[in-house]
Amino acid sequence: MAASIETDVAFQRCISPLCGATYGVDEVHTSCPACGNLLDIAYDWDRSRPPSSFEHFETKWMRRSDPVAFSGVWRFHELLPFAPRESIVTIGEGQTLLSVADSVGGFVGVRPGRLHLQYEGLNPSGSFKDNGMSAAFTHARMIGAKRAACASTGNTSASLAVYCAVTRLMRGIIFIGSGKISYGKLSQALDYGALTIQIAGDFDDAMARVKEVAGKLGIYLVNSVNPFRLEGQKTIMFRVLEALGWEVPDWIVVPGGNLGNSSAFGKAFMELKELGLIDRMPRLAVINAAGANTLHELYTRRGLRWGGGKADLAPACHYYDELDRLEKRADTIASAIEINRPVNLNKCLRALEACDGVVREVTEQEILDAKAQVGAGGLGCEPASAASVAGAKQLVAEGVIGKDDRVVCILTGHQLKDPNATVAYHTTDQALFNEVLGSRGVSRASYANRAVSVGNRIDEIVQAIDLYG
Ligand code: F0G
C-alpha cells in the first residue's frame, strides 16, 4: 500500500557506473557532487516491495475520490516510492489518453489499429510536463523549498507556474529566451503569476543562467536535470501500458529536446523489467527537429553510445565546442525542442541502449505536415509533438518500423500552445505563410484546410457550403 512507503528505500545515485556515488533523497543536487554526471533516483526494491502484478494499479480506480489514487502519476506511487504519502503534491495531472489513430496511422504507413497516440496535452497545463512537475513539487515539499526556478521553451514554465498558483507551496521564477516562446505558453506563465525573466539569448543560454542563479541563491531547480522530475515522467509509460492491457508495444516514438522524456521512459522500462512486470523492452525512437539535432548528430552520424556507462562521451563536448566556433544556434518552428545542448544526453544514451533505440531528425516541412494530419485526425498538437509522428513516418518508409508493428507516438503538448504555426500553415494569406513558414524552408501546406472568405450575404455563404459538399 502506498501509505506504507518509507523514503529510506529511495536514494540518489550517480548514473555513471564508474562513480556510482549515492546521496539521500533529502539532499538537493542537479548533478553528482563527486563527478558531475547526472543523478538517478534509485530504489531498494527488496525493501519497498512493489506489487508483483499490474492489476494492483487498476484497483486504484475504485478509490478515485482520493487525489493520490486519482492522479495519473501517483496511482503508480509504488513504482516511484521516494516520498511519503503525506508529502505528495498533485493537481490532478496525468488524466491522459491513449487512442488508436487510424487516419494518422495511414499517413505514417502502418496498418489500421497499429498507431496509437498518447495525448499528454490533456494535462492541467496542457503538456506532459505536469507529470514531472508533480514529482518535483513533491520532493521540493519534502525538503521545504520556498522558491522554484526553471529555464524553459514554454511548457516547463507553464507547468511550474500552474503548480505554484494552485498549491501556493513555492514562488515560481522562470527564465526564457527572448522571443523564443510561443504566446500560448508565455500567456500561461503570466496569467498564473510566475516571475518571468526574459533573457537576451536562447534556451541554452537560459538553462546555463538558471543553473548558476539557482545554485547561487539556493532556489529549487525544476528542469529535467532534477532527477525527481523524471520519476513523474516515467508514469507516462505506465499509463501507455495500462491502456494497452499491460502489453508492451513494439515502438515508443518521442520528440527529443532536453531528452528528459526519453530518459525517463528508458528508466521506466528498465525498472519494470528488473521487477519482472514486463518480459521484453519496447524499442525507442527519439526524434529531433533538423534545426536542433544534437542527439541525431552525435548518435546517428558520429556513433556516440552509452557503452554500459563506460564509453568516452568526450565527442559530445567536442561537438559543443564546434557549435560555439561556428556560432550555430538551435533553430526550428518546433520551439519546444529548439535546444542544442540537451542536459539529459547521457541518460538518453543509456535509454537508447536499453531499448535498442534509434534517432532521426525531421524537417520543418515534415513536422508541419505531420501536425496537420494529427489535427485532422481529431487530437491536435503543437509542432514539437508532431515530430514524433513525422519521425515514425520516416522510420516506416525506411523499413525500420514494420507496418504491423504496434507504435505509440507521444503527443507531448496541446494544439493550442502554438496557434501561430497552425494558422500560418492553413492560411490563404501567402505573405503570412512566407513570413512564418516560407522563411524556414517550408514550401507547401499539402494538408491545409483553408478558410473560405465570402461576403456578408446568405447566397455566398450557401454557395460556399454547397461547394464543401
Ligand atoms: N515536446 C514538448 C511539447 C516540450 O515542451 C518539450 C520540452 C519536448 C517535447 C522535449 O522534451 O526535453 O523531455 O526531450 N520542453 C522543455 C520546456 C524544454 O522548457 O518546456 P524533452
CSV table of C-alpha atoms and ligand atoms in Angstrom, one decimal:
chain,number,residue,atom,x,y,z
A,1,MET,CA,0.0,0.0,0.0
A,2,ALA,CA,1.2,3.5,-0.8
A,3,ALA,CA,0.6,4.6,2.8
A,4,SER,CA,3.4,2.3,4.0
A,5,ILE,CA,6.1,3.8,1.6
A,6,GLU,CA,9.2,4.8,3.5
A,7,THR,CA,11.6,7.3,2.0
A,8,ASP,CA,14.6,5.3,3.1
A,9,VAL,CA,14.1,2.8,0.3
A,10,ALA,CA,15.0,5.6,-2.1
A,11,PHE,CA,18.3,7.3,-2.7
A,12,GLN,CA,20.0,9.3,-5.4
A,13,ARG,CA,22.7,7.7,-7.4
A,14,CYS,CA,25.2,8.9,-10.0
A,15,ILE,CA,24.3,7.3,-13.4
A,16,SER,CA,28.0,6.6,-14.1
A,17,PRO,CA,28.8,3.0,-13.1
A,18,LEU,CA,32.4,4.2,-12.8
A,19,CYS,CA,31.3,6.6,-10.0
A,20,GLY,CA,28.0,5.3,-8.6
A,21,ALA,CA,28.1,7.7,-5.7
A,22,THR,CA,24.9,7.8,-3.7
A,23,TYR,CA,23.1,10.6,-1.8
A,24,GLY,CA,19.9,10.8,0.3
A,25,VAL,CA,16.6,11.9,-1.1
A,26,ASP,CA,16.7,14.7,1.5
A,27,GLU,CA,19.6,16.3,-0.5
A,28,VAL,CA,19.2,18.6,-3.5
A,29,HIS,CA,21.6,18.1,-6.4
A,30,THR,CA,21.3,18.7,-10.1
A,31,SER,CA,24.5,16.7,-10.8
A,32,CYS,CA,26.7,14.3,-8.9
A,33,PRO,CA,28.8,16.3,-6.5
A,34,ALA,CA,31.6,13.7,-6.9
A,35,CYS,CA,31.9,13.5,-10.7
A,36,GLY,CA,29.4,15.9,-12.3
A,37,ASN,CA,27.4,13.3,-14.1
A,38,LEU,CA,23.6,13.1,-13.9
A,39,LEU,CA,21.8,11.6,-10.9
A,40,ASP,CA,19.0,9.0,-10.9
A,41,ILE,CA,16.6,8.1,-8.2
A,42,ALA,CA,17.3,4.5,-7.2
A,43,TYR,CA,15.3,2.2,-5.0
A,44,ASP,CA,15.9,-0.7,-2.8
A,45,TRP,CA,13.1,-2.8,-4.4
A,46,ASP,CA,13.6,-5.7,-2.0
A,47,ARG,CA,12.6,-3.5,0.9
A,48,SER,CA,9.9,-1.3,-0.9
A,49,ARG,CA,8.4,-4.5,-2.4
A,50,PRO,CA,6.2,-3.0,-5.2
A,51,PRO,CA,3.2,-5.0,-6.5
A,52,SER,CA,4.0,-8.2,-8.3
A,53,SER,CA,1.4,-7.6,-11.0
A,54,PHE,CA,0.0,-4.6,-12.8
A,55,GLU,CA,-3.6,-5.4,-11.8
A,56,HIS,CA,-2.9,-3.9,-8.4
A,57,PHE,CA,-2.9,-0.4,-10.0
A,58,GLU,CA,-6.3,-0.9,-11.6
A,59,THR,CA,-7.9,-1.2,-8.2
A,60,LYS,CA,-6.9,2.4,-7.6
A,61,TRP,CA,-9.7,3.4,-10.0
A,62,MET,CA,-12.2,2.3,-7.4
A,63,ARG,CA,-10.7,4.9,-5.0
A,64,ARG,CA,-10.7,7.9,-7.3
A,65,SER,CA,-12.1,10.2,-4.7
A,66,ASP,CA,-8.6,10.0,-3.1
A,67,PRO,CA,-6.5,12.6,-5.0
A,68,VAL,CA,-3.4,10.3,-4.8
A,69,ALA,CA,-5.3,7.4,-6.4
A,70,PHE,CA,-6.9,9.7,-8.9
A,71,SER,CA,-3.6,11.2,-10.1
A,72,GLY,CA,-2.2,9.6,-13.2
A,73,VAL,CA,1.2,9.9,-11.7
A,74,TRP,CA,0.6,8.9,-8.1
A,75,ARG,CA,-1.6,5.9,-8.6
A,76,PHE,CA,1.7,4.4,-9.5
A,77,HIS,CA,3.3,5.5,-6.3
A,78,GLU,CA,4.8,2.1,-5.6
A,79,LEU,CA,6.9,2.5,-8.8
A,80,LEU,CA,8.3,5.8,-7.7
A,81,PRO,CA,8.4,5.4,-3.9
A,82,PHE,CA,10.7,8.3,-3.0
A,83,ALA,CA,8.1,10.3,-1.0
A,84,PRO,CA,5.8,9.5,1.9
A,85,ARG,CA,2.2,9.8,1.0
A,86,GLU,CA,1.7,13.0,3.1
A,87,SER,CA,4.2,14.9,1.0
A,88,ILE,CA,2.6,14.1,-2.3
A,89,VAL,CA,1.7,17.2,-4.4
A,90,THR,CA,-1.0,16.6,-7.1
A,91,ILE,CA,-3.2,18.9,-9.0
A,92,GLY,CA,-4.9,16.0,-10.9
A,93,GLU,CA,-2.2,15.5,-13.5
A,94,GLY,CA,-2.0,12.5,-15.8
A,95,GLN,CA,-5.6,12.1,-16.9
A,96,THR,CA,-4.4,11.5,-20.4
A,97,LEU,CA,-5.5,9.3,-23.2
A,98,LEU,CA,-4.1,6.7,-25.5
A,99,SER,CA,-6.1,6.4,-28.7
A,100,VAL,CA,-5.8,4.4,-31.9
A,101,ALA,CA,-5.5,6.8,-34.7
A,102,ASP,CA,-6.0,5.1,-38.0
A,103,SER,CA,-6.0,8.2,-40.2
A,104,VAL,CA,-2.7,9.3,-38.8
A,105,GLY,CA,-1.5,5.6,-39.0
A,106,GLY,CA,-2.4,5.7,-42.7
A,107,PHE,CA,-0.2,8.8,-43.1
A,108,VAL,CA,2.6,7.1,-41.1
A,109,GLY,CA,2.3,4.0,-43.2
A,110,VAL,CA,1.2,1.3,-40.6
A,111,ARG,CA,-1.8,-0.9,-40.8
A,112,PRO,CA,-5.1,0.0,-39.2
A,113,GLY,CA,-5.1,-0.4,-35.4
A,114,ARG,CA,-1.3,-0.2,-35.1
A,115,LEU,CA,-0.7,3.5,-34.5
A,116,HIS,CA,-1.5,4.9,-31.0
A,117,LEU,CA,-1.3,8.5,-29.9
A,118,GLN,CA,-0.6,9.2,-26.3
A,119,TYR,CA,-2.1,12.6,-25.8
A,120,GLU,CA,-0.3,14.4,-23.0
A,121,GLY,CA,-1.8,17.7,-24.0
A,122,LEU,CA,-4.7,16.8,-21.7
A,123,ASN,CA,-2.6,17.6,-18.6
A,124,PRO,CA,-3.7,20.7,-16.4
A,125,SER,CA,-1.1,23.0,-18.1
A,126,GLY,CA,-1.5,21.3,-21.5
A,127,SER,CA,1.7,19.3,-21.7
A,128,PHE,CA,3.5,16.3,-20.4
A,129,LYS,CA,5.5,18.5,-18.0
A,130,ASP,CA,2.9,18.2,-15.3
A,131,ASN,CA,3.8,14.5,-14.8
A,132,GLY,CA,7.3,15.6,-13.8
A,133,MET,CA,6.3,18.8,-12.0
A,134,SER,CA,4.1,16.9,-9.5
A,135,ALA,CA,7.1,14.7,-8.6
A,136,ALA,CA,9.5,17.7,-8.4
A,137,PHE,CA,7.0,19.6,-6.2
A,138,THR,CA,6.6,16.6,-4.0
A,139,HIS,CA,10.4,16.5,-3.5
A,140,ALA,CA,10.5,20.3,-3.0
A,141,ARG,CA,7.9,19.9,-0.3
A,142,MET,CA,9.8,17.2,1.4
A,143,ILE,CA,12.9,19.4,1.7
A,144,GLY,CA,10.9,22.6,2.4
A,145,ALA,CA,11.9,24.6,-0.6
A,146,LYS,CA,10.2,28.0,-0.9
A,147,ARG,CA,11.2,29.1,-4.4
A,148,ALA,CA,11.5,27.2,-7.6
A,149,ALA,CA,13.0,28.1,-11.0
A,150,CYS,CA,13.4,26.7,-14.5
A,151,ALA,CA,14.6,27.7,-17.9
A,152,SER,CA,12.0,26.9,-20.5
A,153,THR,CA,10.9,26.9,-24.1
A,154,GLY,CA,7.5,27.4,-22.5
A,155,ASN,CA,6.0,24.2,-21.3
A,156,THR,CA,8.1,23.6,-18.2
A,157,SER,CA,7.4,27.3,-17.2
A,158,ALA,CA,3.7,26.9,-17.8
A,159,SER,CA,3.7,23.8,-15.6
A,160,LEU,CA,5.8,25.4,-12.9
A,161,ALA,CA,3.6,28.4,-12.9
A,162,VAL,CA,0.4,26.5,-12.5
A,163,TYR,CA,1.7,24.3,-9.7
A,164,CYS,CA,2.8,27.4,-7.9
A,165,ALA,CA,-0.5,29.1,-8.4
A,166,VAL,CA,-2.6,26.1,-7.3
A,167,THR,CA,-0.5,24.8,-4.4
A,168,ARG,CA,0.9,28.1,-3.1
A,169,LEU,CA,3.9,26.0,-1.9
A,170,MET,CA,6.6,27.9,-3.7
A,171,ARG,CA,7.2,31.1,-5.7
A,172,GLY,CA,7.9,30.4,-9.3
A,173,ILE,CA,10.7,32.1,-11.3
A,174,ILE,CA,11.1,31.3,-15.0
A,175,PHE,CA,13.9,32.0,-17.4
A,176,ILE,CA,13.0,32.2,-21.1
A,177,GLY,CA,14.9,33.1,-24.2
A,178,SER,CA,13.7,36.4,-25.5
A,179,GLY,CA,11.3,35.9,-28.4
A,180,LYS,CA,11.8,32.1,-28.1
A,181,ILE,CA,8.5,31.1,-26.6
A,182,SER,CA,5.1,30.8,-28.2
A,183,TYR,CA,2.4,33.2,-27.0
A,184,GLY,CA,0.2,30.4,-25.8
A,185,LYS,CA,2.9,29.3,-23.3
A,186,LEU,CA,4.0,32.8,-22.4
A,187,SER,CA,0.4,33.7,-21.6
A,188,GLN,CA,0.2,30.8,-19.2
A,189,ALA,CA,3.2,31.9,-17.1
A,190,LEU,CA,2.0,35.5,-17.0
A,191,ASP,CA,-1.6,34.5,-16.1
A,192,TYR,CA,-0.5,32.1,-13.4
A,193,GLY,CA,1.6,34.8,-11.8
A,194,ALA,CA,5.2,33.5,-12.1
A,195,LEU,CA,8.1,35.9,-12.1
A,196,THR,CA,9.1,35.8,-15.8
A,197,ILE,CA,12.6,36.7,-16.8
A,198,GLN,CA,13.3,37.1,-20.4
A,199,ILE,CA,17.0,36.7,-21.2
A,200,ALA,CA,18.7,38.1,-24.3
A,201,GLY,CA,19.5,34.7,-25.6
A,202,ASP,CA,18.0,31.3,-26.4
A,203,PHE,CA,17.0,28.3,-24.3
A,204,ASP,CA,20.6,27.0,-24.0
A,205,ASP,CA,21.6,30.4,-22.5
A,206,ALA,CA,18.6,30.5,-20.2
A,207,MET,CA,19.5,26.9,-19.0
A,208,ALA,CA,23.1,27.9,-18.2
A,209,ARG,CA,22.0,31.0,-16.3
A,210,VAL,CA,19.2,29.4,-14.3
A,211,LYS,CA,21.6,26.7,-13.1
A,212,GLU,CA,24.1,29.4,-11.9
A,213,VAL,CA,21.4,31.5,-10.3
A,214,ALA,CA,19.6,28.6,-8.6
A,215,GLY,CA,22.9,27.4,-7.2
A,216,LYS,CA,23.9,30.9,-6.0
A,217,LEU,CA,20.5,31.7,-4.4
A,218,GLY,CA,19.5,28.3,-3.2
A,219,ILE,CA,16.4,28.2,-5.5
A,220,TYR,CA,15.0,24.7,-6.2
A,221,LEU,CA,15.5,23.9,-9.9
A,222,VAL,CA,12.7,22.1,-11.7
A,223,ASN,CA,14.3,21.5,-15.0
A,224,SER,CA,14.7,17.8,-16.0
A,225,VAL,CA,18.3,17.7,-14.6
A,226,ASN,CA,16.3,17.3,-11.4
A,227,PRO,CA,16.1,13.5,-11.2
A,228,PHE,CA,12.8,13.6,-9.2
A,229,ARG,CA,11.0,15.2,-12.2
A,230,LEU,CA,11.9,12.2,-14.4
A,231,GLU,CA,10.3,9.9,-11.8
A,232,GLY,CA,7.0,11.5,-12.6
A,233,GLN,CA,7.5,11.3,-16.3
A,234,LYS,CA,8.0,7.5,-16.0
A,235,THR,CA,4.3,7.2,-15.4
A,236,ILE,CA,3.5,8.3,-19.0
A,237,MET,CA,4.8,4.8,-19.9
A,238,PHE,CA,2.8,3.1,-17.1
A,239,ARG,CA,-0.3,4.7,-18.5
A,240,VAL,CA,0.5,3.6,-22.0
A,241,LEU,CA,0.9,0.0,-20.8
A,242,GLU,CA,-2.3,0.3,-18.8
A,243,ALA,CA,-4.2,1.4,-21.9
A,244,LEU,CA,-2.7,-1.5,-23.9
A,245,GLY,CA,-3.9,-4.0,-21.3
A,246,TRP,CA,-0.3,-4.2,-19.9
A,247,GLU,CA,1.1,-5.3,-23.2
A,248,VAL,CA,4.4,-3.8,-24.3
A,249,PRO,CA,4.2,-2.0,-27.7
A,250,ASP,CA,6.9,-2.5,-30.3
A,251,TRP,CA,7.8,1.1,-30.5
A,252,ILE,CA,7.7,4.3,-28.4
A,253,VAL,CA,8.3,7.4,-30.5
A,254,VAL,CA,9.0,10.6,-28.8
A,255,PRO,CA,10.3,14.1,-29.7
A,256,GLY,CA,13.7,14.9,-28.3
A,257,GLY,CA,14.6,18.3,-26.8
A,258,ASN,CA,16.3,18.3,-23.4
A,259,LEU,CA,15.9,14.5,-23.5
A,260,GLY,CA,14.1,14.2,-20.2
A,261,ASN,CA,11.2,12.1,-21.6
A,262,SER,CA,13.3,9.6,-23.5
A,263,SER,CA,15.5,9.2,-20.4
A,264,ALA,CA,12.5,8.7,-18.1
A,265,PHE,CA,10.9,6.2,-20.5
A,266,GLY,CA,14.0,4.2,-20.7
A,267,LYS,CA,14.3,4.1,-16.9
A,268,ALA,CA,10.7,3.1,-16.6
A,269,PHE,CA,11.1,0.1,-18.8
A,270,MET,CA,14.5,-0.9,-17.2
A,271,GLU,CA,12.8,-0.9,-13.8
A,272,LEU,CA,9.7,-2.8,-14.9
A,273,LYS,CA,11.9,-5.4,-16.5
A,274,GLU,CA,14.0,-5.6,-13.3
A,275,LEU,CA,10.9,-6.1,-11.3
A,276,GLY,CA,9.6,-8.8,-13.6
A,277,LEU,CA,6.5,-6.8,-14.5
A,278,ILE,CA,7.3,-6.9,-18.2
A,279,ASP,CA,9.2,-9.5,-20.1
A,280,ARG,CA,10.5,-7.5,-23.0
A,281,MET,CA,11.6,-4.0,-23.8
A,282,PRO,CA,9.9,-1.8,-26.5
A,283,ARG,CA,12.2,-0.1,-29.0
A,284,LEU,CA,12.6,3.7,-28.5
A,285,ALA,CA,12.8,6.2,-31.3
A,286,VAL,CA,13.9,9.8,-30.4
A,287,ILE,CA,13.1,12.4,-33.0
A,288,ASN,CA,15.0,15.7,-33.2
A,289,ALA,CA,14.0,18.7,-35.3
A,290,ALA,CA,16.7,19.1,-38.0
A,291,GLY,CA,17.3,22.6,-36.8
A,292,ALA,CA,18.1,21.3,-33.2
A,293,ASN,CA,19.7,17.9,-33.9
A,294,THR,CA,22.5,17.4,-31.4
A,295,LEU,CA,21.3,13.9,-30.5
A,296,HIS,CA,20.9,12.8,-34.1
A,297,GLU,CA,24.3,14.2,-35.0
A,298,LEU,CA,26.0,12.5,-32.1
A,299,TYR,CA,24.2,9.2,-32.1
A,300,THR,CA,23.3,8.5,-35.7
A,301,ARG,CA,26.1,10.3,-37.5
A,302,ARG,CA,29.0,10.2,-35.1
A,303,GLY,CA,28.1,6.9,-33.5
A,304,LEU,CA,28.2,8.1,-29.8
A,305,ARG,CA,27.0,5.3,-27.5
A,306,TRP,CA,26.5,4.8,-23.8
A,307,GLY,CA,28.6,1.7,-23.8
A,308,GLY,CA,27.3,0.5,-20.4
A,309,GLY,CA,28.3,3.8,-18.9
A,310,LYS,CA,31.9,3.2,-19.7
A,311,ALA,CA,32.1,4.8,-23.2
A,312,ASP,CA,34.1,8.0,-23.8
A,313,LEU,CA,31.5,10.8,-24.1
A,314,ALA,CA,34.1,13.4,-25.0
A,315,PRO,CA,32.7,13.6,-28.6
A,316,ALA,CA,29.7,15.5,-27.1
A,317,CYS,CA,32.0,18.2,-25.6
A,318,HIS,CA,33.9,18.4,-28.9
A,319,TYR,CA,30.6,18.9,-30.7
A,320,TYR,CA,29.5,21.7,-28.4
A,321,ASP,CA,32.9,23.4,-29.0
A,322,GLU,CA,32.2,23.1,-32.7
A,323,LEU,CA,28.8,24.6,-32.3
A,324,ASP,CA,30.4,27.5,-30.4
A,325,ARG,CA,33.1,28.0,-33.0
A,326,LEU,CA,30.5,28.1,-35.8
A,327,GLU,CA,28.1,30.2,-33.7
A,328,LYS,CA,25.4,27.7,-34.5
A,329,ARG,CA,22.2,28.1,-32.6
A,330,ALA,CA,19.2,25.8,-32.5
A,331,ASP,CA,16.5,27.0,-34.9
A,332,THR,CA,13.2,25.3,-35.5
A,333,ILE,CA,9.5,26.1,-35.7
A,334,ALA,CA,9.1,23.4,-33.1
A,335,SER,CA,10.2,25.9,-30.5
A,336,ALA,CA,9.6,23.5,-27.6
A,337,ILE,CA,12.6,21.4,-28.8
A,338,GLU,CA,14.8,24.3,-30.0
A,339,ILE,CA,17.7,23.0,-27.9
A,340,ASN,CA,21.3,22.3,-28.9
A,341,ARG,CA,22.7,21.3,-25.5
A,342,PRO,CA,20.3,18.6,-24.1
A,343,VAL,CA,21.0,18.3,-20.4
A,344,ASN,CA,19.9,14.7,-20.3
A,345,LEU,CA,22.1,13.5,-23.1
A,346,ASN,CA,23.9,10.8,-21.1
A,347,LYS,CA,20.7,9.4,-19.6
A,348,CYS,CA,19.1,9.4,-23.1
A,349,LEU,CA,22.1,7.4,-24.5
A,350,ARG,CA,21.5,4.9,-21.7
A,351,ALA,CA,17.8,4.6,-22.6
A,352,LEU,CA,18.7,4.2,-26.2
A,353,GLU,CA,21.0,1.3,-25.3
A,354,ALA,CA,18.4,-0.3,-23.1
A,355,CYS,CA,15.7,0.0,-25.7
A,356,ASP,CA,17.7,-0.8,-28.8
A,357,GLY,CA,16.9,2.8,-29.8
A,358,VAL,CA,17.1,4.8,-33.0
A,359,VAL,CA,17.4,8.6,-33.5
A,360,ARG,CA,16.2,10.5,-36.5
A,361,GLU,CA,15.8,14.2,-37.5
A,362,VAL,CA,12.8,15.6,-39.3
A,363,THR,CA,12.5,18.8,-41.3
A,364,GLU,CA,10.1,21.7,-40.7
A,365,GLN,CA,8.0,20.6,-43.6
A,366,GLU,CA,7.7,17.1,-42.2
A,367,ILE,CA,6.8,18.4,-38.8
A,368,LEU,CA,4.1,20.7,-40.1
A,369,ASP,CA,2.6,18.1,-42.4
A,370,ALA,CA,2.5,15.6,-39.6
A,371,LYS,CA,1.0,18.1,-37.3
A,372,ALA,CA,-1.8,18.9,-39.8
A,373,GLN,CA,-2.5,15.1,-40.0
A,374,VAL,CA,-2.7,14.8,-36.2
A,375,GLY,CA,-5.1,17.7,-36.2
A,376,ALA,CA,-7.2,16.3,-39.0
A,377,GLY,CA,-7.3,13.0,-37.0
A,378,GLY,CA,-9.0,14.8,-34.2
A,379,LEU,CA,-6.5,15.4,-31.5
A,380,GLY,CA,-4.2,18.3,-32.4
A,381,CYS,CA,-0.8,19.0,-31.0
A,382,GLU,CA,1.9,21.6,-31.1
A,383,PRO,CA,4.7,21.4,-33.6
A,384,ALA,CA,7.3,19.7,-31.4
A,385,SER,CA,4.9,16.9,-30.6
A,386,ALA,CA,4.3,16.2,-34.3
A,387,ALA,CA,8.0,15.4,-34.7
A,388,SER,CA,7.1,12.0,-33.2
A,389,VAL,CA,4.6,11.3,-35.9
A,390,ALA,CA,6.9,12.7,-38.7
A,391,GLY,CA,9.7,10.5,-37.3
A,392,ALA,CA,7.5,7.4,-37.2
A,393,LYS,CA,6.6,8.0,-40.9
A,394,GLN,CA,10.3,8.2,-41.8
A,395,LEU,CA,11.1,5.0,-39.9
A,396,VAL,CA,8.3,3.1,-41.6
A,397,ALA,CA,9.5,4.4,-45.0
A,398,GLU,CA,13.0,3.1,-44.1
A,399,GLY,CA,11.5,-0.3,-43.1
A,400,VAL,CA,12.9,0.1,-39.5
A,401,ILE,CA,9.3,0.2,-38.1
A,402,GLY,CA,7.2,-2.6,-39.7
A,403,LYS,CA,3.7,-1.9,-41.0
A,404,ASP,CA,2.4,-4.4,-38.4
A,405,ASP,CA,4.3,-3.0,-35.5
A,406,ARG,CA,2.4,-1.5,-32.6
A,407,VAL,CA,3.6,2.0,-32.4
A,408,VAL,CA,2.9,4.6,-29.7
A,409,CYS,CA,3.7,8.2,-30.6
A,410,ILE,CA,3.8,10.7,-27.7
A,411,LEU,CA,1.9,13.9,-28.3
A,412,THR,CA,3.7,16.0,-25.8
A,413,GLY,CA,1.8,19.3,-25.9
A,414,HIS,CA,-1.7,20.6,-26.7
A,415,GLN,CA,-2.6,22.1,-30.0
A,416,LEU,CA,-3.5,25.5,-28.5
A,417,LYS,CA,0.1,26.0,-27.2
A,418,ASP,CA,1.2,27.4,-30.5
A,419,PRO,CA,-1.7,28.6,-32.7
A,420,ASN,CA,0.6,30.8,-34.9
A,421,ALA,CA,2.2,27.8,-36.6
A,422,THR,CA,-1.2,26.2,-37.2
A,423,VAL,CA,-2.8,29.3,-38.6
A,424,ALA,CA,0.2,30.1,-40.8
A,425,TYR,CA,0.0,26.5,-42.2
A,426,HIS,CA,-3.7,26.7,-43.1
A,427,THR,CA,-3.7,30.4,-44.2
A,428,THR,CA,-4.8,31.7,-47.5
A,429,ASP,CA,-2.5,34.7,-46.9
A,430,GLN,CA,0.7,34.0,-48.8
A,431,ALA,CA,2.5,36.8,-47.1
A,432,LEU,CA,1.8,35.3,-43.7
A,433,PHE,CA,2.8,31.8,-44.9
A,434,ASN,CA,6.1,33.1,-46.3
A,435,GLU,CA,6.8,35.1,-43.2
A,436,VAL,CA,6.2,32.3,-40.7
A,437,LEU,CA,6.9,29.2,-42.7
A,438,GLY,CA,8.5,30.0,-46.1
A,439,SER,CA,11.4,31.6,-44.3
A,440,ARG,CA,12.0,28.2,-42.7
A,441,GLY,CA,12.1,26.3,-45.9
A,442,VAL,CA,8.5,25.1,-45.8
A,443,SER,CA,7.4,25.3,-49.4
A,444,ARG,CA,3.9,23.8,-49.3
A,445,ALA,CA,0.9,23.1,-47.0
A,446,SER,CA,-0.3,19.9,-48.6
A,447,TYR,CA,-2.9,19.2,-45.8
A,448,ALA,CA,-4.1,22.7,-45.3
A,449,ASN,CA,-7.7,23.3,-44.5
A,450,ARG,CA,-8.2,26.8,-45.9
A,451,ALA,CA,-10.8,29.2,-44.6
A,452,VAL,CA,-13.2,30.3,-47.3
A,453,SER,CA,-13.8,34.1,-47.5
A,454,VAL,CA,-17.3,35.2,-48.5
A,455,GLY,CA,-19.3,38.4,-48.4
A,456,ASN,CA,-21.7,39.1,-45.6
A,457,ARG,CA,-24.5,37.6,-47.8
A,458,ILE,CA,-26.6,34.4,-47.5
A,459,ASP,CA,-26.3,33.4,-51.1
A,460,GLU,CA,-22.5,33.5,-50.9
A,461,ILE,CA,-22.4,31.5,-47.7
A,462,VAL,CA,-24.8,28.9,-49.0
A,463,GLN,CA,-22.7,28.6,-52.1
A,464,ALA,CA,-19.6,28.0,-50.0
A,465,ILE,CA,-21.3,25.3,-48.0
A,466,ASP,CA,-22.7,23.6,-51.2
A,467,LEU,CA,-19.2,23.6,-52.7
A,468,TYR,CA,-17.9,21.9,-49.4
A,469,GLY,CA,-20.4,19.1,-50.1
B,1,F0G,N1,7.6,18.4,-26.6
B,1,F0G,C1,7.2,19.5,-25.9
B,1,F0G,C2,5.8,20.0,-26.2
B,1,F0G,C3,8.1,20.1,-25.0
B,1,F0G,O1,7.7,21.2,-24.3
B,1,F0G,C4,9.3,19.6,-24.8
B,1,F0G,C5,10.3,20.2,-23.9
B,1,F0G,C6,9.7,18.4,-25.5
B,1,F0G,C7,8.8,17.9,-26.4
B,1,F0G,C8,11.0,17.8,-25.4
B,1,F0G,O2,11.0,17.0,-24.3
B,1,F0G,O3,13.0,17.9,-23.1
B,1,F0G,O4,12.0,15.7,-22.5
B,1,F0G,O5,13.2,15.9,-24.6
B,1,F0G,N2,10.1,21.4,-23.4
B,1,F0G,C9,11.0,21.9,-22.4
B,1,F0G,C10,10.4,23.2,-21.9
B,1,F0G,C11,12.4,22.1,-22.8
B,1,F0G,O6,11.1,24.1,-21.4
B,1,F0G,O7,9.2,23.3,-21.8
B,1,F0G,P1,12.4,16.6,-23.6
